[in-house]
Amino acid sequence: MSDKAILEYQGKKYEFPVTEGTEGELGINIKTLRSEAGMITLDRGYKNTGSCESAITFLNGEEGILRYRGYAIEDLAEKADFLEVAYLLIFGELPNKQQLDKFYGDIKEESEVDEEMKKILDGFPKAAHPMGVLASLTSALTAFNPGSVDVESEEDMYKAIVKILGKFPVLVAWTQRKKNSLPLNYGDDSLGYVENLHKMMFEKPGKKYNVDKSVIEALDKLLILHADHEQNCSASTVRMVGSSHAGLFASISAGISALWGPLHGGANQAVIEMLEGIKADGGDTHKFMQKAKDKEDPFRLMGFGHRVYKNFDPRAKIIKKSADEVLEGLGVEDPVLDIAKGLEKEALEDDYFVKRKLYPNVDFYSGIIYRALGIPVEMFTVMFALGRLPGWIAQWREMRLKKEPIGRPRQIYVGANLREFKEVSER
Ligand code: CMC
C-alpha cells in the first residue's frame, strides 16, 4: 500500500503522507495543502475531518464497535464500575486495587465546594434549566481555584483531575436540590462514588436514606456507557477551548454547554418529551413516523440517527436490554417503553430510515431508565454530563500532554468584496 495520497489539480500533482491508526484507519495529512497548492479542505460539520490522533476511544460506526482504551464497551458495562472506567479513560490502564483506592481517596479529599458557591446557586431562578446552572457553577469553580494547571507537572495535572471529579457530583446534586427546594448537603465518605452522588441528590432532611442496590448498579452502568465517545461535539469543544490553554474547569464548562443541545446530550430529555407527546396524542406511532420523514415538518425522531454509527449503536443495545431488566426489577410499568419499542420496530422496517442508516442511539432508551430510577426529566442531560466527565478530562489531558496547537479552522470567504465606505448621511 502506498503511504502517500496524490491530489491532482489543474494538471499539477501534490503528494500528502497518509497516517494509519492502530485499527487500520487511514487519514490524509493535508498540512501542506495550503502552502503548496493554495487550497484548504472544506468539510461542513467536520463530517470527514480528523482533528487529532487519539489513543482513548475506538469507534467503528459501520460495525457498531465501541472500545475505551482497547476494552469492549460490553465488557466494561458488565464487569467494571464507573470509577474504574474513569481511571482507565484518563490514565490509560485499568487501576489495581491500590491505585483505585488512592484515586477515590484523593477524589474524596477534594469533594468540598467553597461555601460562597452557594450564593451563586442562590442567584439562579428555580425555573432555570439544570444544564445552564451546572455549566455556570462549573465555570465559577475557576474563580475559587484560580491557579492555572502546570501541565508539565504530573502532580499538578493529577490534582486538577481529582478536584473536578470530587466537586462535580456535589454541583450536580446541588443543582437538583435547588430545583426541588431541598437544603444543600454533602456526601458520605463511606459510600462509593455513584451511591454517594445518589445520596446527595435524593436524601431528604430527617429521613433515613435508603436505596435499592439495583438502582445504583443501573446508574453506574449508564454512566459507563456515556463516559467517552471520541471526538463528539462536546469533547471537541473541550479540546478546542483547552487548546488556547484555558483551564480544565473552563474547558469542561464549555463542554457542558455543547452537550446541552438537543442534537447531542439534550436528546435524552427530548426523547422522553417526544414519547410523552405521542402518548398524549393517542399513541399513533405511525403518524409520528410520517412526520419524521416529511421534509416540510421540522419534527425529527429524537434518539434516532448518529453521525458515526451507521449500523447500530452498541450502547443502545445494552441500554435497551437494561431498560427491560431495570423496569421489571423495580416493578415499574412505563407505557412509553412500549411506544419506544413500537417506533423502533417501525423505523427498522421503514425505507426512509433503512436507506439513511438511522438506528436508535444511546439516548433512545436511557431516559426511560433514568425515569424509572427516579431522576427528574430535566436532570437527564446532567446525568449524561456526569457520565461524560471522565471522557472530557481524558481528551483534555491527552490534548495538553501532546502539546496540540491551538484549534483554529479555516474558511472559504463568500461575502462582499472590497466596498467603499459611505458616511451615514450618504447611505
Ligand atoms: N429523524 C428523521 N430524519 C433524520 C434523523 C431523525 N432523527 N436523523 C437524521 N435524519 C435524516 C436527515 O434529515 C438527513 O436526511 P436527508 O439525507 O434526506 O437530508 C439524513 O437523515 C442524514 O442526517 P444528518 O442530519 O445529515 O446527519 P448528521 O450526522 O448531521 O446528524 C444527528 C446526526 C444525531 C444530529 C441526527 O441524526 C439527529 O438529529 N438525530 C436526532 C437527535 C439525537 O437523537 N441526537 C443524539 C445523538 S447520540 C448522543 C450523543 O452522542 O450526543
CSV table of C-alpha atoms and ligand atoms in Angstrom, one decimal:
chain,number,residue,atom,x,y,z
A,1,MET,CA,0.0,0.0,0.0
A,2,SER,CA,1.3,3.5,-0.9
A,3,ASP,CA,1.9,5.7,2.1
A,4,LYS,CA,1.2,8.8,0.0
A,5,ALA,CA,-2.0,10.2,-1.4
A,6,ILE,CA,-1.9,12.2,-4.6
A,7,LEU,CA,-4.1,15.1,-5.4
A,8,GLU,CA,-4.2,16.4,-9.0
A,9,TYR,CA,-5.5,19.9,-9.6
A,10,GLN,CA,-5.2,21.9,-12.8
A,11,GLY,CA,-2.6,19.5,-14.2
A,12,LYS,CA,-0.3,19.6,-11.1
A,13,LYS,CA,0.2,16.8,-8.7
A,14,TYR,CA,0.6,17.2,-4.9
A,15,GLU,CA,1.6,14.4,-2.6
A,16,PHE,CA,0.5,14.0,1.0
A,17,PRO,CA,1.5,11.5,3.6
A,18,VAL,CA,-1.1,9.0,4.9
A,19,THR,CA,-1.3,8.3,8.6
A,20,GLU,CA,-2.5,4.8,9.6
A,21,GLY,CA,-4.1,4.2,13.0
A,22,THR,CA,-3.7,1.0,15.1
A,23,GLU,CA,-7.1,-0.3,13.8
A,24,GLY,CA,-6.2,0.4,10.2
A,25,GLU,CA,-8.0,3.7,9.9
A,26,LEU,CA,-6.4,6.0,7.2
A,27,GLY,CA,-6.1,9.7,7.2
A,28,ILE,CA,-4.5,12.0,4.6
A,29,ASN,CA,-2.3,14.6,6.3
A,30,ILE,CA,-3.1,17.8,4.4
A,31,LYS,CA,-0.9,20.1,6.5
A,32,THR,CA,1.0,21.4,3.4
A,33,LEU,CA,-2.1,21.6,1.1
A,34,ARG,CA,-2.4,25.4,1.5
A,35,SER,CA,1.2,26.3,1.3
A,36,GLU,CA,1.8,24.1,-1.8
A,37,ALA,CA,-1.5,24.3,-3.7
A,38,GLY,CA,-3.1,27.4,-2.1
A,39,MET,CA,-6.2,25.4,-1.1
A,40,ILE,CA,-7.9,24.3,2.0
A,41,THR,CA,-10.3,21.4,2.6
A,42,LEU,CA,-14.0,22.2,3.1
A,43,ASP,CA,-16.0,19.9,5.3
A,44,ARG,CA,-19.1,21.4,6.9
A,45,GLY,CA,-19.7,19.9,10.4
A,46,TYR,CA,-16.3,18.2,10.2
A,47,LYS,CA,-18.1,15.1,8.8
A,48,ASN,CA,-14.9,13.6,7.4
A,49,THR,CA,-12.2,15.5,9.2
A,50,GLY,CA,-9.9,14.1,11.8
A,51,SER,CA,-8.8,16.8,14.3
A,52,CYS,CA,-6.2,14.7,16.2
A,53,GLU,CA,-4.7,11.3,16.7
A,54,SER,CA,-6.1,9.8,19.9
A,55,ALA,CA,-5.4,6.7,21.9
A,56,ILE,CA,-8.5,6.9,24.2
A,57,THR,CA,-11.6,5.6,22.4
A,58,PHE,CA,-12.0,3.5,19.3
A,59,LEU,CA,-15.3,3.6,17.5
A,60,ASN,CA,-16.2,1.8,14.3
A,61,GLY,CA,-19.6,3.1,13.2
A,62,GLU,CA,-20.0,0.6,10.3
A,63,GLU,CA,-19.5,-2.4,12.6
A,64,GLY,CA,-21.0,-0.9,15.8
A,65,ILE,CA,-17.8,-1.2,17.8
A,66,LEU,CA,-17.0,1.0,20.8
A,67,ARG,CA,-13.9,0.5,23.0
A,68,TYR,CA,-12.3,2.5,25.7
A,69,ARG,CA,-8.5,2.1,25.7
A,70,GLY,CA,-9.0,-1.2,23.8
A,71,TYR,CA,-11.6,-2.7,26.2
A,72,ALA,CA,-15.0,-3.5,24.7
A,73,ILE,CA,-17.9,-1.4,26.0
A,74,GLU,CA,-19.9,-4.6,26.5
A,75,ASP,CA,-17.2,-5.9,28.9
A,76,LEU,CA,-16.8,-2.7,30.8
A,77,ALA,CA,-20.6,-2.1,31.2
A,78,GLU,CA,-20.9,-5.7,32.5
A,79,LYS,CA,-17.8,-6.0,34.7
A,80,ALA,CA,-16.3,-2.6,35.7
A,81,ASP,CA,-17.6,0.2,37.8
A,82,PHE,CA,-17.7,3.9,36.8
A,83,LEU,CA,-14.7,5.0,38.8
A,84,GLU,CA,-12.5,2.2,37.3
A,85,VAL,CA,-13.6,3.3,33.8
A,86,ALA,CA,-12.9,6.9,34.7
A,87,TYR,CA,-9.3,5.9,35.7
A,88,LEU,CA,-8.9,3.8,32.6
A,89,LEU,CA,-10.0,6.6,30.3
A,90,ILE,CA,-7.9,9.3,31.9
A,91,PHE,CA,-4.7,7.3,32.7
A,92,GLY,CA,-4.8,4.6,30.0
A,93,GLU,CA,-4.8,1.4,32.2
A,94,LEU,CA,-7.3,-0.3,34.5
A,95,PRO,CA,-6.3,0.5,38.0
A,96,ASN,CA,-5.2,-2.2,40.5
A,97,LYS,CA,-6.9,-2.1,43.9
A,98,GLN,CA,-4.3,0.1,45.5
A,99,GLN,CA,-4.4,2.6,42.6
A,100,LEU,CA,-8.2,2.7,42.7
A,101,ASP,CA,-8.3,3.2,46.5
A,102,LYS,CA,-5.8,6.0,46.3
A,103,PHE,CA,-7.7,7.6,43.3
A,104,TYR,CA,-11.0,7.5,45.2
A,105,GLY,CA,-9.4,8.7,48.4
A,106,ASP,CA,-7.9,11.7,46.6
A,107,ILE,CA,-11.2,12.5,45.0
A,108,LYS,CA,-13.0,12.4,48.4
A,109,GLU,CA,-10.4,14.8,49.8
A,110,GLU,CA,-11.4,17.2,47.0
A,111,SER,CA,-15.1,16.9,47.4
A,112,GLU,CA,-15.7,20.1,49.3
A,113,VAL,CA,-17.1,23.1,47.4
A,114,ASP,CA,-16.5,26.6,48.7
A,115,GLU,CA,-19.5,27.8,50.7
A,116,GLU,CA,-19.5,31.0,48.6
A,117,MET,CA,-20.6,28.9,45.6
A,118,LYS,CA,-24.0,28.5,47.4
A,119,LYS,CA,-24.6,32.3,46.9
A,120,ILE,CA,-24.1,31.9,43.2
A,121,LEU,CA,-26.5,29.0,43.1
A,122,ASP,CA,-28.9,31.1,45.2
A,123,GLY,CA,-29.0,33.7,42.5
A,124,PHE,CA,-30.5,31.4,39.9
A,125,PRO,CA,-34.3,31.3,39.4
A,126,LYS,CA,-35.8,28.0,40.4
A,127,ALA,CA,-37.1,27.5,36.9
A,128,ALA,CA,-33.6,27.7,35.4
A,129,HIS,CA,-32.6,24.6,33.4
A,130,PRO,CA,-30.2,22.4,35.4
A,131,MET,CA,-27.7,22.3,32.5
A,132,GLY,CA,-27.4,26.0,32.4
A,133,VAL,CA,-26.9,26.1,36.2
A,134,LEU,CA,-24.3,23.3,36.1
A,135,ALA,CA,-22.3,24.9,33.3
A,136,SER,CA,-22.3,28.2,35.2
A,137,LEU,CA,-21.3,26.6,38.5
A,138,THR,CA,-18.5,24.6,36.8
A,139,SER,CA,-17.2,27.8,35.3
A,140,ALA,CA,-17.5,29.5,38.7
A,141,LEU,CA,-15.1,26.9,40.1
A,142,THR,CA,-12.3,28.7,38.2
A,143,ALA,CA,-12.9,31.7,40.5
A,144,PHE,CA,-12.4,29.7,43.6
A,145,ASN,CA,-9.4,27.7,42.2
A,146,PRO,CA,-7.6,30.5,40.3
A,147,GLY,CA,-4.1,28.9,39.9
A,148,SER,CA,-3.5,27.5,36.4
A,149,VAL,CA,-2.6,23.9,36.0
A,150,ASP,CA,1.1,23.3,35.2
A,151,VAL,CA,0.5,20.5,32.7
A,152,GLU,CA,4.2,19.7,32.7
A,153,SER,CA,3.8,18.6,36.3
A,154,GLU,CA,2.2,15.2,36.7
A,155,GLU,CA,1.3,16.1,40.3
A,156,ASP,CA,-0.4,19.4,39.2
A,157,MET,CA,-2.3,17.6,36.5
A,158,TYR,CA,-3.4,14.9,38.8
A,159,LYS,CA,-4.6,17.4,41.4
A,160,ALA,CA,-6.8,19.2,38.9
A,161,ILE,CA,-8.3,15.9,37.8
A,162,VAL,CA,-9.3,14.7,41.3
A,163,LYS,CA,-10.6,18.2,42.1
A,164,ILE,CA,-13.1,18.2,39.3
A,165,LEU,CA,-14.1,14.6,39.9
A,166,GLY,CA,-14.6,15.4,43.6
A,167,LYS,CA,-16.6,18.7,43.2
A,168,PHE,CA,-18.6,17.9,40.1
A,169,PRO,CA,-21.0,15.4,41.8
A,170,VAL,CA,-21.7,18.0,44.5
A,171,LEU,CA,-22.6,20.6,41.9
A,172,VAL,CA,-24.8,18.0,40.2
A,173,ALA,CA,-26.6,17.2,43.4
A,174,TRP,CA,-27.0,20.9,44.4
A,175,THR,CA,-28.4,21.7,41.0
A,176,GLN,CA,-31.1,19.1,41.6
A,177,ARG,CA,-31.7,20.0,45.2
A,178,LYS,CA,-32.2,23.7,44.3
A,179,LYS,CA,-34.8,22.7,41.8
A,180,ASN,CA,-36.6,20.7,44.4
A,181,SER,CA,-36.2,23.2,47.2
A,182,LEU,CA,-34.1,20.8,49.3
A,183,PRO,CA,-31.3,22.0,51.6
A,184,LEU,CA,-27.8,21.8,50.1
A,185,ASN,CA,-25.8,18.9,51.6
A,186,TYR,CA,-22.6,17.0,51.4
A,187,GLY,CA,-22.0,13.3,50.8
A,188,ASP,CA,-20.9,10.4,52.9
A,189,ASP,CA,-17.3,9.3,52.5
A,190,SER,CA,-18.1,5.7,53.3
A,191,LEU,CA,-20.2,5.3,50.2
A,192,GLY,CA,-19.0,4.6,46.6
A,193,TYR,CA,-18.8,7.4,44.1
A,194,VAL,CA,-22.1,6.7,42.4
A,195,GLU,CA,-24.1,5.8,45.6
A,196,ASN,CA,-22.7,8.9,47.2
A,197,LEU,CA,-23.9,11.0,44.3
A,198,HIS,CA,-27.4,9.4,44.6
A,199,LYS,CA,-27.5,10.1,48.3
A,200,MET,CA,-26.5,13.7,47.8
A,201,MET,CA,-29.2,14.1,45.1
A,202,PHE,CA,-32.1,12.3,46.9
A,203,GLU,CA,-31.5,12.4,50.7
A,204,LYS,CA,-34.4,14.2,52.4
A,205,PRO,CA,-34.0,16.1,55.7
A,206,GLY,CA,-35.0,14.0,58.8
A,207,LYS,CA,-35.4,10.8,56.7
A,208,LYS,CA,-33.1,7.8,56.7
A,209,TYR,CA,-31.5,7.5,53.2
A,210,ASN,CA,-32.1,4.1,51.6
A,211,VAL,CA,-31.6,2.9,48.1
A,212,ASP,CA,-32.0,-0.4,46.3
A,213,LYS,CA,-28.7,-1.7,45.2
A,214,SER,CA,-30.0,-2.4,41.7
A,215,VAL,CA,-30.7,1.4,41.3
A,216,ILE,CA,-27.0,2.2,41.9
A,217,GLU,CA,-25.9,-0.6,39.6
A,218,ALA,CA,-28.2,0.6,36.8
A,219,LEU,CA,-27.0,4.2,37.3
A,220,ASP,CA,-23.3,3.1,37.3
A,221,LYS,CA,-23.8,1.2,34.0
A,222,LEU,CA,-25.5,4.2,32.4
A,223,LEU,CA,-22.6,6.4,33.4
A,224,ILE,CA,-20.1,4.0,32.0
A,225,LEU,CA,-21.9,3.9,28.6
A,226,HIS,CA,-21.8,7.7,28.4
A,227,ALA,CA,-18.2,8.0,29.6
A,228,ASP,CA,-16.5,8.8,26.3
A,229,HIS,CA,-17.3,8.9,22.6
A,230,GLU,CA,-14.1,10.2,21.0
A,231,GLN,CA,-14.3,13.4,19.0
A,232,ASN,CA,-18.0,14.3,19.5
A,233,CYS,CA,-19.3,17.8,19.7
A,234,SER,CA,-18.7,18.3,23.5
A,235,ALA,CA,-15.3,16.6,23.6
A,236,SER,CA,-14.2,18.6,20.6
A,237,THR,CA,-15.4,21.7,22.4
A,238,VAL,CA,-13.4,20.8,25.5
A,239,ARG,CA,-10.3,20.2,23.3
A,240,MET,CA,-10.8,23.4,21.3
A,241,VAL,CA,-11.3,25.6,24.4
A,242,GLY,CA,-8.4,23.9,26.2
A,243,SER,CA,-6.2,24.3,23.1
A,244,SER,CA,-6.0,28.0,23.9
A,245,HIS,CA,-4.6,26.9,27.3
A,246,ALA,CA,-7.8,27.8,29.1
A,247,GLY,CA,-8.0,25.9,32.3
A,248,LEU,CA,-9.7,22.5,32.9
A,249,PHE,CA,-12.8,23.8,34.7
A,250,ALA,CA,-13.4,26.4,31.9
A,251,SER,CA,-13.0,23.8,29.2
A,252,ILE,CA,-15.3,21.4,31.0
A,253,SER,CA,-17.9,24.1,31.4
A,254,ALA,CA,-17.8,24.8,27.7
A,255,GLY,CA,-18.3,21.0,27.1
A,256,ILE,CA,-21.4,21.1,29.3
A,257,SER,CA,-22.9,23.8,27.2
A,258,ALA,CA,-22.1,21.9,24.0
A,259,LEU,CA,-23.7,18.8,25.4
A,260,TRP,CA,-26.9,20.6,26.3
A,261,GLY,CA,-28.2,20.9,22.8
A,262,PRO,CA,-31.0,18.5,21.7
A,263,LEU,CA,-28.9,17.2,18.8
A,264,HIS,CA,-26.3,16.0,21.3
A,265,GLY,CA,-26.8,15.1,25.0
A,266,GLY,CA,-30.0,17.1,25.3
A,267,ALA,CA,-31.6,14.4,23.2
A,268,ASN,CA,-32.3,12.2,26.2
A,269,GLN,CA,-34.7,14.8,27.6
A,270,ALA,CA,-36.1,15.4,24.1
A,271,VAL,CA,-36.8,11.7,23.6
A,272,ILE,CA,-39.0,11.4,26.8
A,273,GLU,CA,-40.8,14.6,25.9
A,274,MET,CA,-41.4,13.2,22.4
A,275,LEU,CA,-42.7,9.9,23.7
A,276,GLU,CA,-44.9,11.6,26.2
A,277,GLY,CA,-46.2,13.8,23.4
A,278,ILE,CA,-47.0,10.7,21.2
A,279,LYS,CA,-48.8,9.1,24.2
A,280,ALA,CA,-50.8,12.2,24.9
A,281,ASP,CA,-51.8,12.3,21.2
A,282,GLY,CA,-53.3,8.9,21.3
A,283,GLY,CA,-50.1,6.7,20.8
A,284,ASP,CA,-50.2,6.6,17.0
A,285,THR,CA,-46.5,5.9,16.2
A,286,HIS,CA,-47.2,5.7,12.5
A,287,LYS,CA,-48.4,9.3,12.4
A,288,PHE,CA,-45.1,10.5,14.0
A,289,MET,CA,-43.0,8.3,11.7
A,290,GLN,CA,-44.7,10.1,8.8
A,291,LYS,CA,-43.9,13.5,10.4
A,292,ALA,CA,-40.3,12.5,10.9
A,293,LYS,CA,-40.0,11.6,7.2
A,294,ASP,CA,-41.7,14.8,6.0
A,295,LYS,CA,-39.0,17.3,4.9
A,296,GLU,CA,-41.5,20.2,5.4
A,297,ASP,CA,-42.0,19.2,9.0
A,298,PRO,CA,-39.3,20.1,11.5
A,299,PHE,CA,-40.1,17.1,13.6
A,300,ARG,CA,-37.2,14.6,13.9
A,301,LEU,CA,-37.4,11.2,15.6
A,302,MET,CA,-35.3,12.1,18.7
A,303,GLY,CA,-33.0,9.3,19.8
A,304,PHE,CA,-32.6,8.2,16.2
A,305,GLY,CA,-29.6,8.6,14.0
A,306,HIS,CA,-25.9,9.2,14.7
A,307,ARG,CA,-23.1,10.9,12.9
A,308,VAL,CA,-20.8,7.9,13.2
A,309,TYR,CA,-22.9,4.8,13.8
A,310,LYS,CA,-24.3,3.6,10.5
A,311,ASN,CA,-25.3,0.1,11.6
A,312,PHE,CA,-26.2,0.1,15.3
A,313,ASP,CA,-25.2,2.0,18.4
A,314,PRO,CA,-23.7,-0.7,20.7
A,315,ARG,CA,-24.7,1.5,23.7
A,316,ALA,CA,-28.3,1.5,22.6
A,317,LYS,CA,-28.3,-2.3,22.5
A,318,ILE,CA,-27.0,-2.6,26.1
A,319,ILE,CA,-29.4,0.1,27.3
A,320,LYS,CA,-32.5,-1.4,25.7
A,321,LYS,CA,-31.8,-4.7,27.5
A,322,SER,CA,-31.1,-2.8,30.7
A,323,ALA,CA,-34.4,-0.9,30.4
A,324,ASP,CA,-36.3,-4.1,30.4
A,325,GLU,CA,-34.4,-5.5,33.4
A,326,VAL,CA,-34.5,-2.3,35.4
A,327,LEU,CA,-38.2,-1.7,34.9
A,328,GLU,CA,-39.0,-5.3,35.7
A,329,GLY,CA,-36.7,-5.4,38.7
A,330,LEU,CA,-38.2,-2.2,40.2
A,331,GLY,CA,-41.7,-3.2,39.3
A,332,VAL,CA,-42.2,-0.1,37.2
A,333,GLU,CA,-44.6,-0.1,34.3
A,334,ASP,CA,-43.9,2.7,31.8
A,335,PRO,CA,-46.3,2.9,28.9
A,336,VAL,CA,-43.8,5.0,26.9
A,337,LEU,CA,-41.5,2.0,26.8
A,338,ASP,CA,-44.0,0.2,24.5
A,339,ILE,CA,-44.3,3.3,22.4
A,340,ALA,CA,-40.5,3.5,22.1
A,341,LYS,CA,-40.3,-0.2,21.1
A,342,GLY,CA,-43.2,0.4,18.5
A,343,LEU,CA,-41.3,3.3,17.0
A,344,GLU,CA,-38.1,1.3,16.8
A,345,LYS,CA,-39.8,-1.6,15.1
A,346,GLU,CA,-41.4,0.6,12.5
A,347,ALA,CA,-38.3,2.6,11.8
A,348,LEU,CA,-36.2,-0.6,11.4
A,349,GLU,CA,-38.6,-1.7,8.6
A,350,ASP,CA,-39.0,1.7,7.0
A,351,ASP,CA,-37.3,2.5,3.8
A,352,TYR,CA,-36.5,6.1,4.8
A,353,PHE,CA,-34.7,5.1,8.0
A,354,VAL,CA,-33.1,2.0,6.4
A,355,LYS,CA,-31.7,4.0,3.5
A,356,ARG,CA,-30.2,6.7,5.7
A,357,LYS,CA,-29.0,4.1,8.2
A,358,LEU,CA,-30.8,5.6,11.1
A,359,TYR,CA,-30.9,3.4,14.2
A,360,PRO,CA,-31.8,4.1,17.9
A,361,ASN,CA,-28.9,5.8,19.6
A,362,VAL,CA,-27.7,5.8,23.3
A,363,ASP,CA,-30.4,8.4,24.2
A,364,PHE,CA,-33.4,6.5,22.9
A,365,TYR,CA,-33.9,4.2,25.9
A,366,SER,CA,-31.7,5.9,28.5
A,367,GLY,CA,-34.5,8.4,29.6
A,368,ILE,CA,-36.8,5.5,30.3
A,369,ILE,CA,-34.3,4.1,32.7
A,370,TYR,CA,-33.5,7.4,34.3
A,371,ARG,CA,-37.1,8.0,34.9
A,372,ALA,CA,-37.6,4.5,36.4
A,373,LEU,CA,-34.6,5.4,38.7
A,374,GLY,CA,-36.5,8.5,39.9
A,375,ILE,CA,-34.3,11.0,38.1
A,376,PRO,CA,-36.3,14.1,37.0
A,377,VAL,CA,-36.6,14.7,33.3
A,378,GLU,CA,-34.7,18.0,33.4
A,379,MET,CA,-31.8,16.2,35.1
A,380,PHE,CA,-31.3,13.6,32.3
A,381,THR,CA,-28.7,15.6,30.4
A,382,VAL,CA,-27.0,16.5,33.7
A,383,MET,CA,-26.5,12.7,34.3
A,384,PHE,CA,-25.1,12.4,30.8
A,385,ALA,CA,-22.6,15.2,31.7
A,386,LEU,CA,-21.5,13.4,34.8
A,387,GLY,CA,-21.0,10.3,32.8
A,388,ARG,CA,-19.1,12.1,30.2
A,389,LEU,CA,-16.8,13.9,32.7
A,390,PRO,CA,-14.0,11.3,32.6
A,391,GLY,CA,-14.0,11.4,28.8
A,392,TRP,CA,-13.8,15.2,28.7
A,393,ILE,CA,-10.9,15.1,31.2
A,394,ALA,CA,-9.1,12.3,29.3
A,395,GLN,CA,-9.5,14.3,26.0
A,396,TRP,CA,-8.3,17.5,27.6
A,397,ARG,CA,-5.3,15.7,29.3
A,398,GLU,CA,-4.3,14.0,26.1
A,399,MET,CA,-4.5,17.2,24.1
A,400,ARG,CA,-2.4,19.1,26.6
A,401,LEU,CA,0.2,16.4,27.0
A,402,LYS,CA,0.6,16.1,23.3
A,403,LYS,CA,1.1,19.8,23.1
A,404,GLU,CA,-1.6,20.1,20.4
A,405,PRO,CA,-1.6,23.5,18.7
A,406,ILE,CA,-4.5,26.0,19.2
A,407,GLY,CA,-7.6,24.8,17.4
A,408,ARG,CA,-8.3,27.3,14.6
A,409,PRO,CA,-10.2,26.1,11.4
A,410,ARG,CA,-10.0,27.9,8.1
A,411,GLN,CA,-12.9,29.1,6.0
A,412,ILE,CA,-13.8,30.0,2.4
A,413,TYR,CA,-15.0,33.6,2.4
A,414,VAL,CA,-18.1,34.1,0.4
A,415,GLY,CA,-19.0,37.7,1.5
A,416,ALA,CA,-18.8,41.0,-0.2
A,417,ASN,CA,-15.6,42.2,-2.0
A,418,LEU,CA,-14.0,45.4,-1.0
A,419,ARG,CA,-16.5,48.2,-0.9
A,420,GLU,CA,-16.2,52.0,-0.4
A,421,PHE,CA,-17.2,53.3,3.0
A,422,LYS,CA,-20.1,55.7,2.9
A,423,GLU,CA,-21.0,58.2,5.7
A,424,VAL,CA,-24.3,57.7,7.4
A,425,SER,CA,-25.8,60.6,5.6
A,426,GLU,CA,-24.9,59.1,2.2
A,427,ARG,CA,-26.4,55.6,2.9
B,1,CMC,N1,-35.3,11.7,12.3
B,1,CMC,C1,-35.6,11.9,10.9
B,1,CMC,N2,-34.6,12.0,10.0
B,1,CMC,C2,-33.4,12.0,10.4
B,1,CMC,C3,-33.0,11.9,11.7
B,1,CMC,C4,-34.0,11.7,12.7
B,1,CMC,N3,-33.7,11.6,14.0
B,1,CMC,N4,-31.6,11.9,11.8
B,1,CMC,C5,-31.2,12.1,10.6
B,1,CMC,N5,-32.2,12.2,9.7
B,1,CMC,C6,-32.1,12.3,8.2
B,1,CMC,C7,-31.8,13.8,7.8
B,1,CMC,O1,-32.9,14.5,7.6
B,1,CMC,C8,-31.0,13.5,6.6
B,1,CMC,O2,-31.9,13.2,5.5
B,1,CMC,P1,-31.5,13.7,4.0
B,1,CMC,O3,-30.3,12.9,3.6
B,1,CMC,O4,-32.7,13.3,3.2
B,1,CMC,O5,-31.3,15.2,4.0
B,1,CMC,C9,-30.2,12.2,6.9
B,1,CMC,O6,-31.0,11.5,7.8
B,1,CMC,C10,-28.8,12.4,7.5
B,1,CMC,O7,-28.9,13.2,8.6
B,1,CMC,P2,-27.9,14.4,9.1
B,1,CMC,O8,-28.7,15.4,9.9
B,1,CMC,O9,-27.2,14.9,7.8
B,1,CMC,O10,-26.9,13.6,9.9
B,1,CMC,P3,-25.9,14.2,10.9
B,1,CMC,O11,-24.8,13.2,11.0
B,1,CMC,O12,-25.5,15.6,10.6
B,1,CMC,O13,-26.7,14.2,12.3
B,1,CMC,C11,-27.7,13.6,14.3
B,1,CMC,C12,-26.7,13.2,13.3
B,1,CMC,C13,-27.5,12.7,15.5
B,1,CMC,C14,-27.6,15.0,14.8
B,1,CMC,C15,-29.1,13.4,13.7
B,1,CMC,O14,-29.3,12.0,13.3
B,1,CMC,C16,-30.3,13.8,14.7
B,1,CMC,O15,-30.6,15.0,14.7
B,1,CMC,N6,-30.8,12.9,15.5
B,1,CMC,C17,-31.8,13.2,16.5
B,1,CMC,C18,-31.1,13.8,17.7
B,1,CMC,C19,-30.5,12.8,18.5
B,1,CMC,O16,-31.0,11.7,18.9
B,1,CMC,N7,-29.2,13.1,19.0
B,1,CMC,C20,-28.5,12.2,19.9
B,1,CMC,C21,-27.2,11.7,19.2
B,1,CMC,S1,-26.5,10.3,20.2
B,1,CMC,C22,-26.0,11.1,21.7
B,1,CMC,C23,-24.7,11.8,21.5
B,1,CMC,O17,-23.7,11.2,21.4
B,1,CMC,O18,-24.8,13.0,21.5
